[in-house]
Every structure is written in structure tokens, then in C-alpha cells.
PDB file of C-alpha atoms and ligand atoms in Angstrom:
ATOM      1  CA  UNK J   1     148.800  62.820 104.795  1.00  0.00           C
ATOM      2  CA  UNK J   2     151.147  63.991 102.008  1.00  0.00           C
ATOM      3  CA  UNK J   3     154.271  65.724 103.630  1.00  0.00           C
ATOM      4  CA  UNK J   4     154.198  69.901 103.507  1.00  0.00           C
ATOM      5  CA  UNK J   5     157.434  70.533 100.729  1.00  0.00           C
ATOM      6  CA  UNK J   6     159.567  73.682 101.936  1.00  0.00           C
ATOM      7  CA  UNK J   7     162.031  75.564  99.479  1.00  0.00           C
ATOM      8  CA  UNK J   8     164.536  77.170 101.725  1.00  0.00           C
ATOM      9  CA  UNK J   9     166.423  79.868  99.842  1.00  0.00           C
ATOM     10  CA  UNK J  10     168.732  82.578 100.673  1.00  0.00           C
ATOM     11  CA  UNK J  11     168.578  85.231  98.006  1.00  0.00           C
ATOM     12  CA  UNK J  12     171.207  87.736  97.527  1.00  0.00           C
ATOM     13  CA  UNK J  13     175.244  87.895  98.362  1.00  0.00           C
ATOM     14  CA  UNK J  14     175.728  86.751 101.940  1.00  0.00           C
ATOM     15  CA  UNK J  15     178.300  84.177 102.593  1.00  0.00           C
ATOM     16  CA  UNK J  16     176.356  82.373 105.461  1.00  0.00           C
ATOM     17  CA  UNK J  17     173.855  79.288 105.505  1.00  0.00           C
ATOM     18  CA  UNK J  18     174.292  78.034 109.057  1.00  0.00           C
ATOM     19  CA  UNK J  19     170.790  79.432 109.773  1.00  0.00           C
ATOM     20  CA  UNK J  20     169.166  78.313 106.747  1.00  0.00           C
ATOM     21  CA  UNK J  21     171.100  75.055 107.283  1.00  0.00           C
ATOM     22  CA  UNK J  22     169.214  75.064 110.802  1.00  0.00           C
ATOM     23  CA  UNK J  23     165.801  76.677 109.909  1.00  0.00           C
ATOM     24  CA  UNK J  24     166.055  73.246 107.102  1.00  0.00           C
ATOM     25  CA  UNK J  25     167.070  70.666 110.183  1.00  0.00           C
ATOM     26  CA  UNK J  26     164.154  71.898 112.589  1.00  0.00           C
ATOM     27  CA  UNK J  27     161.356  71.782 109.844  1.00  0.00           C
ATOM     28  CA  UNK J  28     162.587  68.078 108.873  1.00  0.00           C
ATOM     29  CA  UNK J  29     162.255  67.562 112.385  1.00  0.00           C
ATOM     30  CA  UNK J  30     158.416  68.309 112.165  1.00  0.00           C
ATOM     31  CA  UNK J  31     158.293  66.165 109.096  1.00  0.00           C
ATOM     32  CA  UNK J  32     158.475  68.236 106.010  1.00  0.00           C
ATOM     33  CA  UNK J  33     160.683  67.798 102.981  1.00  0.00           C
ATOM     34  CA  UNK J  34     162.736  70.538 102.884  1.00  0.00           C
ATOM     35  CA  UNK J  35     164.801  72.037  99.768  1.00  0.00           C
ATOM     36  CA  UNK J  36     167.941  73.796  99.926  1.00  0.00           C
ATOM     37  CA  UNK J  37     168.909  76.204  97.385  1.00  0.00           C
ATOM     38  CA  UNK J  38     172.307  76.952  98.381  1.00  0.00           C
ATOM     39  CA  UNK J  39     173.917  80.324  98.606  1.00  0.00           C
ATOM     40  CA  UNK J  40     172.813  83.275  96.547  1.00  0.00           C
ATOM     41  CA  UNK J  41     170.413  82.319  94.464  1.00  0.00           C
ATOM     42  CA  UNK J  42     168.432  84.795  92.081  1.00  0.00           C
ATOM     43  CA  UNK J  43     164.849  85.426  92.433  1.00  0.00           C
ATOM     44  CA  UNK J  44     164.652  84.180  89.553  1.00  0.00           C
ATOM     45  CA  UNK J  45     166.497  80.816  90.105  1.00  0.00           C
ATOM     46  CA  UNK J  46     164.366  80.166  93.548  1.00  0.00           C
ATOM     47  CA  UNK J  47     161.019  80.413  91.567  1.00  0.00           C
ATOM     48  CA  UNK J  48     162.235  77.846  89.303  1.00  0.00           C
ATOM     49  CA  UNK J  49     163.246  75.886  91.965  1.00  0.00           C
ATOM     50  CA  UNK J  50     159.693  76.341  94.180  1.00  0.00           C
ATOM     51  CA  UNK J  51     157.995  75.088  90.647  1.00  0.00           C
ATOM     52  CA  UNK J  52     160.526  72.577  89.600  1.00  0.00           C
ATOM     53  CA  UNK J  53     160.077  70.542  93.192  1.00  0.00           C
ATOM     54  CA  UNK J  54     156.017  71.444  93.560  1.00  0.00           C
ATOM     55  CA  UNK J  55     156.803  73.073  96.673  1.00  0.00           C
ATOM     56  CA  UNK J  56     154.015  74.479  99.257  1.00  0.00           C
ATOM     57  CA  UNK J  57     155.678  76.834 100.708  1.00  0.00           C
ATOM     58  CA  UNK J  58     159.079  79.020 100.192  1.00  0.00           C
ATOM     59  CA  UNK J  59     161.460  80.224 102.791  1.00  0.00           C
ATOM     60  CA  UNK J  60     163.523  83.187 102.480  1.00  0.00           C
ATOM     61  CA  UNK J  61     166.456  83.806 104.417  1.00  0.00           C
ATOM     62  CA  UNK J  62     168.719  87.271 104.746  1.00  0.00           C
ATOM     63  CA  UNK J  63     170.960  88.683 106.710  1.00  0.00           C
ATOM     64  CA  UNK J  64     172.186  91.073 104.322  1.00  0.00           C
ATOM     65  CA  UNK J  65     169.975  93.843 104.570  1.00  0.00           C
ATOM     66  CA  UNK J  66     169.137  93.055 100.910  1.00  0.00           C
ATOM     67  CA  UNK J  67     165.105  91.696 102.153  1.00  0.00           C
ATOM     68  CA  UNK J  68     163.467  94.630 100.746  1.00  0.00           C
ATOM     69  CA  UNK J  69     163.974  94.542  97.332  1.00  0.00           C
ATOM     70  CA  UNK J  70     164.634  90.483  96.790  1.00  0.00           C
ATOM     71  CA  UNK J  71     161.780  89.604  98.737  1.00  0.00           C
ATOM     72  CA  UNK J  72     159.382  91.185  96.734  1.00  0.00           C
ATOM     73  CA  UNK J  73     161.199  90.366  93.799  1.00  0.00           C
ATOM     74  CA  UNK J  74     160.724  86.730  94.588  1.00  0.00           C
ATOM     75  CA  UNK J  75     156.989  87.449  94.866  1.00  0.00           C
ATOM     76  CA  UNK J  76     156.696  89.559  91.422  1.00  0.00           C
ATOM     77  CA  UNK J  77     158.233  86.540  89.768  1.00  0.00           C
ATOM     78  CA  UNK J  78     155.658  84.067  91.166  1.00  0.00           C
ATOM     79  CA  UNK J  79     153.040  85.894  90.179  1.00  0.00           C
ATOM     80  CA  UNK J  80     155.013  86.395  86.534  1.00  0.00           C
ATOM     81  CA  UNK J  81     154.885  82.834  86.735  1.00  0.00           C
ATOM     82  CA  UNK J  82     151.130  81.874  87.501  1.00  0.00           C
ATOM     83  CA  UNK J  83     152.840  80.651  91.050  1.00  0.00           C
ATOM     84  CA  UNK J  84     151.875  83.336  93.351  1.00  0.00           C
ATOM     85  CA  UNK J  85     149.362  80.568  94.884  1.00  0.00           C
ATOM     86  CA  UNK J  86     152.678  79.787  96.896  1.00  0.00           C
ATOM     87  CA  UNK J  87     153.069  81.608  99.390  1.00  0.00           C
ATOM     88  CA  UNK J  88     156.385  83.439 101.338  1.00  0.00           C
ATOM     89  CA  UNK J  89     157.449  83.095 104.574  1.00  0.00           C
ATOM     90  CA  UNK J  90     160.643  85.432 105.231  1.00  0.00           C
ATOM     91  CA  UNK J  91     163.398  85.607 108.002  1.00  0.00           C
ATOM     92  CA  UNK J  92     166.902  86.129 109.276  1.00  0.00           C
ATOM     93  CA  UNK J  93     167.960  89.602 110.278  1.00  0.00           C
ATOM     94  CA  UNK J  94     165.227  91.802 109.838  1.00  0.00           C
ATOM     95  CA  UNK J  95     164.659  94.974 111.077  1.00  0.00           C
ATOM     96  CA  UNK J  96     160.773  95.643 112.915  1.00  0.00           C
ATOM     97  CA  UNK J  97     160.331  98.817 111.173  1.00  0.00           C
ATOM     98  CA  UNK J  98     160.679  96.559 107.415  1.00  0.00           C
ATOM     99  CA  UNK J  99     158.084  94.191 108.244  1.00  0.00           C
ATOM    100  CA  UNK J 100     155.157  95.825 107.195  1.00  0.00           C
ATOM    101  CA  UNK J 101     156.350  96.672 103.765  1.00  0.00           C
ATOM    102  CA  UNK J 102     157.550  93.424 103.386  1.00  0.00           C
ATOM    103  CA  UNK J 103     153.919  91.932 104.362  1.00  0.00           C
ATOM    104  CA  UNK J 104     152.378  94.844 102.598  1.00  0.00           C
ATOM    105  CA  UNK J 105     154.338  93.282  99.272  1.00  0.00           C
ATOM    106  CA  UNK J 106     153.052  90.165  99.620  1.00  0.00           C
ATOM    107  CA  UNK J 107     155.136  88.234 102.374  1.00  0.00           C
ATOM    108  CA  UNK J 108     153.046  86.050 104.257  1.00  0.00           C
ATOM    109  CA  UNK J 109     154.713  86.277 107.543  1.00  0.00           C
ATOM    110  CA  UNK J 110     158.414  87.223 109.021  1.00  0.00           C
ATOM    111  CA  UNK J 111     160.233  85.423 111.629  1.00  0.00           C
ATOM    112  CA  UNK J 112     162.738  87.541 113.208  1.00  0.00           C
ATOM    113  CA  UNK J 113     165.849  86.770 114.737  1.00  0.00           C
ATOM    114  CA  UNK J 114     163.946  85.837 117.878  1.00  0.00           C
ATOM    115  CA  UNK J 115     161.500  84.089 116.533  1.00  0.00           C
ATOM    116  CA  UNK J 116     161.647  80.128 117.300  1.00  0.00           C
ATOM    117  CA  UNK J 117     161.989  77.324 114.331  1.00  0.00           C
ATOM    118  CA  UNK J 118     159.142  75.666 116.463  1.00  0.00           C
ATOM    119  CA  UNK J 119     156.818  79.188 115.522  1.00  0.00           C
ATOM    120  CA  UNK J 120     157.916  78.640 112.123  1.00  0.00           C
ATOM    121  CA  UNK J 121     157.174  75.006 111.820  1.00  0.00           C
ATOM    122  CA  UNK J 122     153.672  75.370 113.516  1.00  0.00           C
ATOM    123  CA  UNK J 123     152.877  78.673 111.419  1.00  0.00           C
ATOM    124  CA  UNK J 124     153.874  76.813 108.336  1.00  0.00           C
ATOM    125  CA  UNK J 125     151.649  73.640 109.400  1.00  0.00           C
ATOM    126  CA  UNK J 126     148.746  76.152 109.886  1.00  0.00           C
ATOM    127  CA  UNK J 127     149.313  77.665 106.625  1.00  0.00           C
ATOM    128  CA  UNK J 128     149.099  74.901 104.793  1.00  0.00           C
ATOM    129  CA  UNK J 129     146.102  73.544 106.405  1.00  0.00           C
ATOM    130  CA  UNK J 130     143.847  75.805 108.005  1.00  0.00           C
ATOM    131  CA  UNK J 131     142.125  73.051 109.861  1.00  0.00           C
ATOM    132  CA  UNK J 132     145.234  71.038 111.442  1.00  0.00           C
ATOM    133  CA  UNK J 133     144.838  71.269 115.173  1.00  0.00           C
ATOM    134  CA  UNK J 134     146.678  75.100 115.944  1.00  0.00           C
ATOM    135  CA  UNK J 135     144.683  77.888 117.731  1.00  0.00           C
ATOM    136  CA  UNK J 136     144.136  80.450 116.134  1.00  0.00           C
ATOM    137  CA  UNK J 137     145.614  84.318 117.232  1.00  0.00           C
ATOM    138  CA  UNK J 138     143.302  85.983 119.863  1.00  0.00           C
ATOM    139  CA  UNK J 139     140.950  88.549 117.996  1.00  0.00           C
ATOM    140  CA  UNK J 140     140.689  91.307 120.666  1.00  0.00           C
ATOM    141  CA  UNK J 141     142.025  92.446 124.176  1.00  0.00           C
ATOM    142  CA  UNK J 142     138.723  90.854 126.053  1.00  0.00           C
ATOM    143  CA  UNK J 143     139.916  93.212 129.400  1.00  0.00           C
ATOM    144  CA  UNK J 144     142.297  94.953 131.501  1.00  0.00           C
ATOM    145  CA  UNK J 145     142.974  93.469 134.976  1.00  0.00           C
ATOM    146  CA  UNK J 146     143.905  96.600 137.348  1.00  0.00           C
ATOM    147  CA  UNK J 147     145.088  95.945 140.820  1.00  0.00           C
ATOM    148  CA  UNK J 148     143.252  98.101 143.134  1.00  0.00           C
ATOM    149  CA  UNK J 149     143.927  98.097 146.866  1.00  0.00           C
ATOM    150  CA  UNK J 150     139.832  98.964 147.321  1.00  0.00           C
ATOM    151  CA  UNK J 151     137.459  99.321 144.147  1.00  0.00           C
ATOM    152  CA  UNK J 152     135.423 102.006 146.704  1.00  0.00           C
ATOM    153  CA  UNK J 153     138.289 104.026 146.488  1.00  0.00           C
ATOM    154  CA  UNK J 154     139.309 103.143 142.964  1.00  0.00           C
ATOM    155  CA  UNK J 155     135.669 103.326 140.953  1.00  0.00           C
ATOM    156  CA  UNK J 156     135.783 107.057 140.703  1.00  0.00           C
ATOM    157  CA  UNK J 157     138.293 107.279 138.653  1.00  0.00           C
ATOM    158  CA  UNK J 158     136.395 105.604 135.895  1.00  0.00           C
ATOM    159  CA  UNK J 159     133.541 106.493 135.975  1.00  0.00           C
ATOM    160  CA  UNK J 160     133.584 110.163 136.894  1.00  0.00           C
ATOM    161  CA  UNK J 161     136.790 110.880 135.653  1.00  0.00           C
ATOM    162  CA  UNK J 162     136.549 108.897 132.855  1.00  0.00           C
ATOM    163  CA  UNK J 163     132.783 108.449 132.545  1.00  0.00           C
ATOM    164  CA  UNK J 164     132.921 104.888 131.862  1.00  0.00           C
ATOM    165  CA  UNK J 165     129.758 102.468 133.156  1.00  0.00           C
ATOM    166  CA  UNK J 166     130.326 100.251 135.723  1.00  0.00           C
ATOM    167  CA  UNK J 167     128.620  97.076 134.367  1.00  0.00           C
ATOM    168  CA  UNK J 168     128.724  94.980 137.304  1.00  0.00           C
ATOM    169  CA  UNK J 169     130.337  94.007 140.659  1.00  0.00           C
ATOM    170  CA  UNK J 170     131.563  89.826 141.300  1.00  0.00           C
ATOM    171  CA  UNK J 171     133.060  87.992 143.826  1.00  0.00           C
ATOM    172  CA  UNK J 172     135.743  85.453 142.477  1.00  0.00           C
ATOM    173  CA  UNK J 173     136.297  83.325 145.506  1.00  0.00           C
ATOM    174  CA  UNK J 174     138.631  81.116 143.914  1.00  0.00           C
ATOM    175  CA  UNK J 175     140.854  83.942 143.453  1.00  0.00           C
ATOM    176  CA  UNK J 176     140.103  85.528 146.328  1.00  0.00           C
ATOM    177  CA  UNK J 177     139.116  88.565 144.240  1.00  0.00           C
ATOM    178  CA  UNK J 178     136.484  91.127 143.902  1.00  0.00           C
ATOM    179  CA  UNK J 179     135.818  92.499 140.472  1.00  0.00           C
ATOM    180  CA  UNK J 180     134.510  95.198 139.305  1.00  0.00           C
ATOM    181  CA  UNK J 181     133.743  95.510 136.029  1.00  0.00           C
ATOM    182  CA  UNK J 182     133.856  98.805 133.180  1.00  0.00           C
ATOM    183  CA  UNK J 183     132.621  98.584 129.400  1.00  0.00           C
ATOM    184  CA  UNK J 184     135.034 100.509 126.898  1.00  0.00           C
ATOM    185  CA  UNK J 185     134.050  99.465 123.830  1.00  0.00           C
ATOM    186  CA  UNK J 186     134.303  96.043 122.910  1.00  0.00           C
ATOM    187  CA  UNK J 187     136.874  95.153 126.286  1.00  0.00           C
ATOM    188  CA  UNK J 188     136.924  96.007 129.704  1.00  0.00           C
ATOM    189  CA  UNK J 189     138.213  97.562 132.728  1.00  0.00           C
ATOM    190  CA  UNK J 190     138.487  94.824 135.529  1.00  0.00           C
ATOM    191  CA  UNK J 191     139.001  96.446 138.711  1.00  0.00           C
ATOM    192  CA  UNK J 192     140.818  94.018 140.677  1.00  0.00           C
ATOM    193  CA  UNK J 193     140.212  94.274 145.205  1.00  0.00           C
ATOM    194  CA  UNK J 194     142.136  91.590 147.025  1.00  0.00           C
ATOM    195  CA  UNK J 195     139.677  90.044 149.590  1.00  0.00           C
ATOM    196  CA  UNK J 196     142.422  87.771 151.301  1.00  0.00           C
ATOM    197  CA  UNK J 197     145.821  87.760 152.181  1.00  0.00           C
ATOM    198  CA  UNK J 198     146.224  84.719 149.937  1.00  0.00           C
ATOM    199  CA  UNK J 199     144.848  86.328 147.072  1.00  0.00           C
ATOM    200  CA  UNK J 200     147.654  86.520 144.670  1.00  0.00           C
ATOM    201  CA  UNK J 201     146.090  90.469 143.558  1.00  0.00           C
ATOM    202  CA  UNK J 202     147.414  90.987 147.288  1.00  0.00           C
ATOM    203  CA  UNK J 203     150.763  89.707 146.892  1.00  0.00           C
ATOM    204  CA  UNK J 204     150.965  91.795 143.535  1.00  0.00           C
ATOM    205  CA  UNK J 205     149.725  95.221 145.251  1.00  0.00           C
ATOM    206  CA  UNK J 206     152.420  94.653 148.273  1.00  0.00           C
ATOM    207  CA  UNK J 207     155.206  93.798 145.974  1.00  0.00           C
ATOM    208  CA  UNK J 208     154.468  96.588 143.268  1.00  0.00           C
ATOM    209  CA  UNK J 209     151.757  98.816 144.702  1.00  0.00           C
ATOM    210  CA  UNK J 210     148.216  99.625 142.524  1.00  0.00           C
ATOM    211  CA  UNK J 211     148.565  99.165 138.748  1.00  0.00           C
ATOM    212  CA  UNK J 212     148.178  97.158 135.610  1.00  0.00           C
ATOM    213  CA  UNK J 213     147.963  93.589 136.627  1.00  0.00           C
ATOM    214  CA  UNK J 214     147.222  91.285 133.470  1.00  0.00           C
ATOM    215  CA  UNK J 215     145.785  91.891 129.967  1.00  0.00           C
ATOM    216  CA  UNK J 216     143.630  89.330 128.463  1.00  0.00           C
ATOM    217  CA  UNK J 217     143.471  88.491 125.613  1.00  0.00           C
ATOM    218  CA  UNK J 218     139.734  86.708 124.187  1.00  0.00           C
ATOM    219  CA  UNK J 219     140.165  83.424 122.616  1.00  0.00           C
ATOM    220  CA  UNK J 220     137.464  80.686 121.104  1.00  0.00           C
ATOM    221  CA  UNK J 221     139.388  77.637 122.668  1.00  0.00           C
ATOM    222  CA  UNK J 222     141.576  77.983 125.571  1.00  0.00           C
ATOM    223  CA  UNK J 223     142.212  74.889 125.846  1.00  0.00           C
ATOM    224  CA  UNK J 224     143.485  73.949 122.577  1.00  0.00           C
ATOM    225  CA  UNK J 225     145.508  77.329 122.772  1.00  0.00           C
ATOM    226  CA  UNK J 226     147.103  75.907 126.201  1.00  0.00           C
ATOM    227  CA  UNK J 227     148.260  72.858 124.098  1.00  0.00           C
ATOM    228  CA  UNK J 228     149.642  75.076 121.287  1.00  0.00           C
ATOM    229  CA  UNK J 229     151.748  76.765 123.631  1.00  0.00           C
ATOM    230  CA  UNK J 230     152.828  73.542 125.825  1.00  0.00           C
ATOM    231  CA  UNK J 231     154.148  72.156 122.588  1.00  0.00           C
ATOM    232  CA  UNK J 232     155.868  75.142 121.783  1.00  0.00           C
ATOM    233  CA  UNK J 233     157.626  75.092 125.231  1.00  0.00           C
ATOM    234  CA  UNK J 234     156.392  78.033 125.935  1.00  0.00           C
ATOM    235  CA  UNK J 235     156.271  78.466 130.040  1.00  0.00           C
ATOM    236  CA  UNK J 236     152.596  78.676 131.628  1.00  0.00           C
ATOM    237  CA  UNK J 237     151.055  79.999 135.173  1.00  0.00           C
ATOM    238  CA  UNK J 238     148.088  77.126 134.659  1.00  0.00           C
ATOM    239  CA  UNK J 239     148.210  74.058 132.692  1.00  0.00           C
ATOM    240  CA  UNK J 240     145.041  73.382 132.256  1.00  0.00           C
ATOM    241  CA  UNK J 241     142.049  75.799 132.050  1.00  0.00           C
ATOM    242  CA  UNK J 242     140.009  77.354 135.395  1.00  0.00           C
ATOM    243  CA  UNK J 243     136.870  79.214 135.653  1.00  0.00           C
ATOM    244  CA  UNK J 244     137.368  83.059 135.733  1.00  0.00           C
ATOM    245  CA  UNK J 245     134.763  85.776 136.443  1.00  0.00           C
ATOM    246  CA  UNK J 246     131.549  86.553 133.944  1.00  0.00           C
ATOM    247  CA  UNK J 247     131.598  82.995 133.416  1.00  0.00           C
ATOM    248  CA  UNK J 248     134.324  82.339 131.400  1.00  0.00           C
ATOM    249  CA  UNK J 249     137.641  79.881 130.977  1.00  0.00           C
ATOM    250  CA  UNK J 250     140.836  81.268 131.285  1.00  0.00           C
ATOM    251  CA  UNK J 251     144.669  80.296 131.976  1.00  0.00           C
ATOM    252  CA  UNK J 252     147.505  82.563 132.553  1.00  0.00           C
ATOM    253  CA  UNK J 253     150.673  82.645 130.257  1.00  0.00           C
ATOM    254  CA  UNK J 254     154.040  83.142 132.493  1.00  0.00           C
ATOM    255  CA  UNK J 255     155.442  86.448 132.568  1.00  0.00           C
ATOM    256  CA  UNK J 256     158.792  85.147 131.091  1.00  0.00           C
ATOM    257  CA  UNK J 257     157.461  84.268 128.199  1.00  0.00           C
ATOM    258  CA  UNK J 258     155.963  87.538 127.452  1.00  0.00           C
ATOM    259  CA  UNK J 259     158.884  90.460 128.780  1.00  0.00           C
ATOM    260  CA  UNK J 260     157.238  91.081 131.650  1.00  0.00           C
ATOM    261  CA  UNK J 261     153.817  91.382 130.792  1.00  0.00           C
ATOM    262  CA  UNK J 262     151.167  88.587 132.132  1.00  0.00           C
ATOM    263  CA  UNK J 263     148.711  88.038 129.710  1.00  0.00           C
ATOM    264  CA  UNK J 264     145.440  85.979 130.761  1.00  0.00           C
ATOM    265  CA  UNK J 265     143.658  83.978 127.907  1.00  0.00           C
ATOM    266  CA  UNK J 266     139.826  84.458 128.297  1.00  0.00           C
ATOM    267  CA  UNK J 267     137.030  81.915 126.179  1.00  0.00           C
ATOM    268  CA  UNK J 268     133.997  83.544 127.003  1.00  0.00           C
ATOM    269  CA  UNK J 269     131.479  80.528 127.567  1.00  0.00           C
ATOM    270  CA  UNK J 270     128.590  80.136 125.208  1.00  0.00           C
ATOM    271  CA  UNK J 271     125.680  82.217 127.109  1.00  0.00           C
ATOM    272  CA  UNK J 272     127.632  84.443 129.110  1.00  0.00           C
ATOM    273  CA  UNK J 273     126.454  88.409 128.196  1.00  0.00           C
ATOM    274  CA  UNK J 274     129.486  89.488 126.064  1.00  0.00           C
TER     275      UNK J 274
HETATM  276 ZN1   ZN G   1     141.418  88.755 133.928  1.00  0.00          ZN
END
């Protein structure tokens, strides 16, 4: 296959490359052919450049604050150009609260300081071809796992407080768990009662007491998504799939990975009721 071409550019006045110089390094590591602009280039220059080398992609790096009006500059000459069929990728230091006008002008996705160059390299991969081997992002919250010491005591709650249906009651021996579970929407409720002292639900409630215990999130191929993440070093409760309740596949990402949250992917099998 023909090797994915990267312009790396750093638009506007500041003085430092060492990131772009690494961003460049880590993307030749996954077998691109990267371009370096050099320091404070025009928008105008780095189009040239992206057309000049036939480049599939263009990186932007800032750290000078300067992202929202070069960025988008950089986009208004592609499309000035007939090149707006290439698309952006942006990063360096970039404030949250910018990214959405920066995606809303046409970026195609920002990497923030804390983002890895392994999430760039694999979102670049995917970008360029839709059908290499990366999962794609969860599409909903599929439920909410809430550790209850009893769901007897718990169920009113929902559905007399909150009126919500409870859709059905399952015994996850495996886990040694008892569900119950409440329809809100398109996700779920999962009322989680220990039924051993083993059951890690157990452990949670006498470590923390009741409360949130795992959001998951629905996926079409857990397993793929497992490898995604292994490659991207990214730390994992279950290496491989298991069977979860209603049927389905799931694996648990590690808490570290996440800031404290433990998020559960869920592949609802073909023939389950949801
Ligand atoms: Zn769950």
C-alpha cells in the first residue's frame, strides 16, 4: 500500500519545533512520510507546500495561542486552492474551550497536549482509510452500572421516584451479580446486588459504599476495539472479551486509563432485544 504523506507545519511566530520535531519522529515510526515545514511558515506557504508534495494529510502545530485565526486560515486557503479535499489535523497547546470553533471551521480533529502521538498516528491511519483495521468510537452510553447493596431496597427509587420501567431481573453468575435492569431512553439503569463475597460489586460497595459503578459504553466489535486499545498501550481490566448480562460481550477498560472512571465496552450480540 502507498505510504500516508504528512505535512507537519507550525504556523505563526513561536520559536519551538521540538514537538513538531517529535509529532514527525513518531508518525515515521508508523510508516508515513512525513514533511517538515520548519518554523513559521504562512498559511499561505504550508498550502503550497501540502500541494507541492501531494500530501494526505496536514499537521498543524501551536503553542502560541495564535490556533484560532491561522488554523482556519490554513483551511480558507485550501479551499481558495481547490485543496480543501485535504484535510487538518491540529495540536500543541490548545485550550478545551477553542476546540469546537476550531472543528466548527473546518479542523478535522485536535490533539491536545495530552493527547498521545500513538492517537494521532492511528486517527490519521483511520482517516485516510476508513476501512484499515481501527474501531470505530462507541455511538451511545449502552447503560449505567449502579452498585446497590440490595436491588429490593434500591428499585424504588427508580421506578416510583423516578417512574422508570423495570425491564427485567438476571442473574450473572460469573460475576456473581444480580441485575436489575431500567429503560431510559435508548440506555439503561443496571442495578447492580452483589450475591457473593467474591463478587467484585461487593468489594466495590465495602470499599466506597452504594454508587456509580461503571458506564458502558455500546460498541459493534469489542474485540477489535480491545486490540485498538492494546496497541495503543492503553491499560485493560480483561484482555480478551467475556459474556455480560442481556446476552452481550463486554471487557472492562482500567480505571487509570480513564481518571477514575471504569468504563465497560458492551457489543450487544446479534438477537439479543436491544
Ligand atoms: Zn455493565
Amino acid at each position: 500500500m502507498k505510504k500516508i504523506r504528512v505535512l507537519i507545519a507550525k504556523p505563526g511566530l513561536d520559536g519551538h519545533d521540538r514537538g513538531a520535531l517529535v509529532i514527525a519522529q513518531a508518525l515515521r515510526d508508523h510508516g508515513m512520510e512525513v514533511i517538515y515545514t520548519g518554523l513559521r511558515q504562512s498559511p499561505v506557504q504550508i498550502v503550497q507546500a501540502a500541494i507541492q508534495e501531494d500530501v494526505d494529510v496536514i499537521g498543524l502545530s501551536s503553542l502560541s495561542g495564535a490556533h484560532k485565526t491561522l488554523f482556519p486560515k490554513v483551511i480558507e486557503v485550501l479551499k481558495e486552492r481547490d485543496a480543501e479535499d485535504i484535510p487538518v489535523v491540529g495540536g500543541g497547546v490548545i485550550p478545551a474551550e477553542d476546540i469546537p470553533f476550531l472543528l466548527d471551521k473546518g479542523v478535522s480533529k485536535i490533539f491536545t497536549s495530552g493527547s498521545s502521538t500513538e492517537a494521532l498516528a492511528v486517527y490519521i491511519k483511520q482517516l485516510i482509510d476508513p476501512d484499515s483495521d481501527q474501531a470505530e468510537a462507541p455511538n451511545k452510553v449502552s447503560h449505567i452500572g449502579i452498585a446497590v447493596d440490595t436491588i429490593e431496597k434500591a428499585l424504588p427509587f427508580y421506578t416510583d421516584t423516578l417512574g422508570l420501567e423495570l425491564e427485567g431481573v438476571e442473574s450473572v453468575e460469573s460475576e456473581g451479580v444480580k441485575v436489575a435492569f431500567l429503560k431510559i431512553g435508548d440506555s439503561r439503569f443496571e442495578l447492580l446486588e452483589p450475591t457473593n463475597d467474591q463478587s467484585s460489586i461487593k468489594k466495590f460497595i465495602d470499599k466506597k459504599g452504594e454508587g456509580i459503578h461503571h458506564i458502558a459504553l455500546d460498541v459493534n466489535d469489542v474485540d477489535k476495539r480491545i486490540e485498538t486499545l492494546k496497541t495503543r498501550g492503553i491499560p485493560l481490566i480483561n484482555q480478551e472479551s467475556k459474556p455480560g448480562a442481556h446476552n452481550s460481550q463486554i471487557a472492562f477498560i482500567h480505571p487509570k486509563a480513564a481518571h477514575g472512571v471504569l468504563f465497560e465496552l458492551c457489543q450487544q450480540q446479534e438477537g439479543s432485544d436491544s
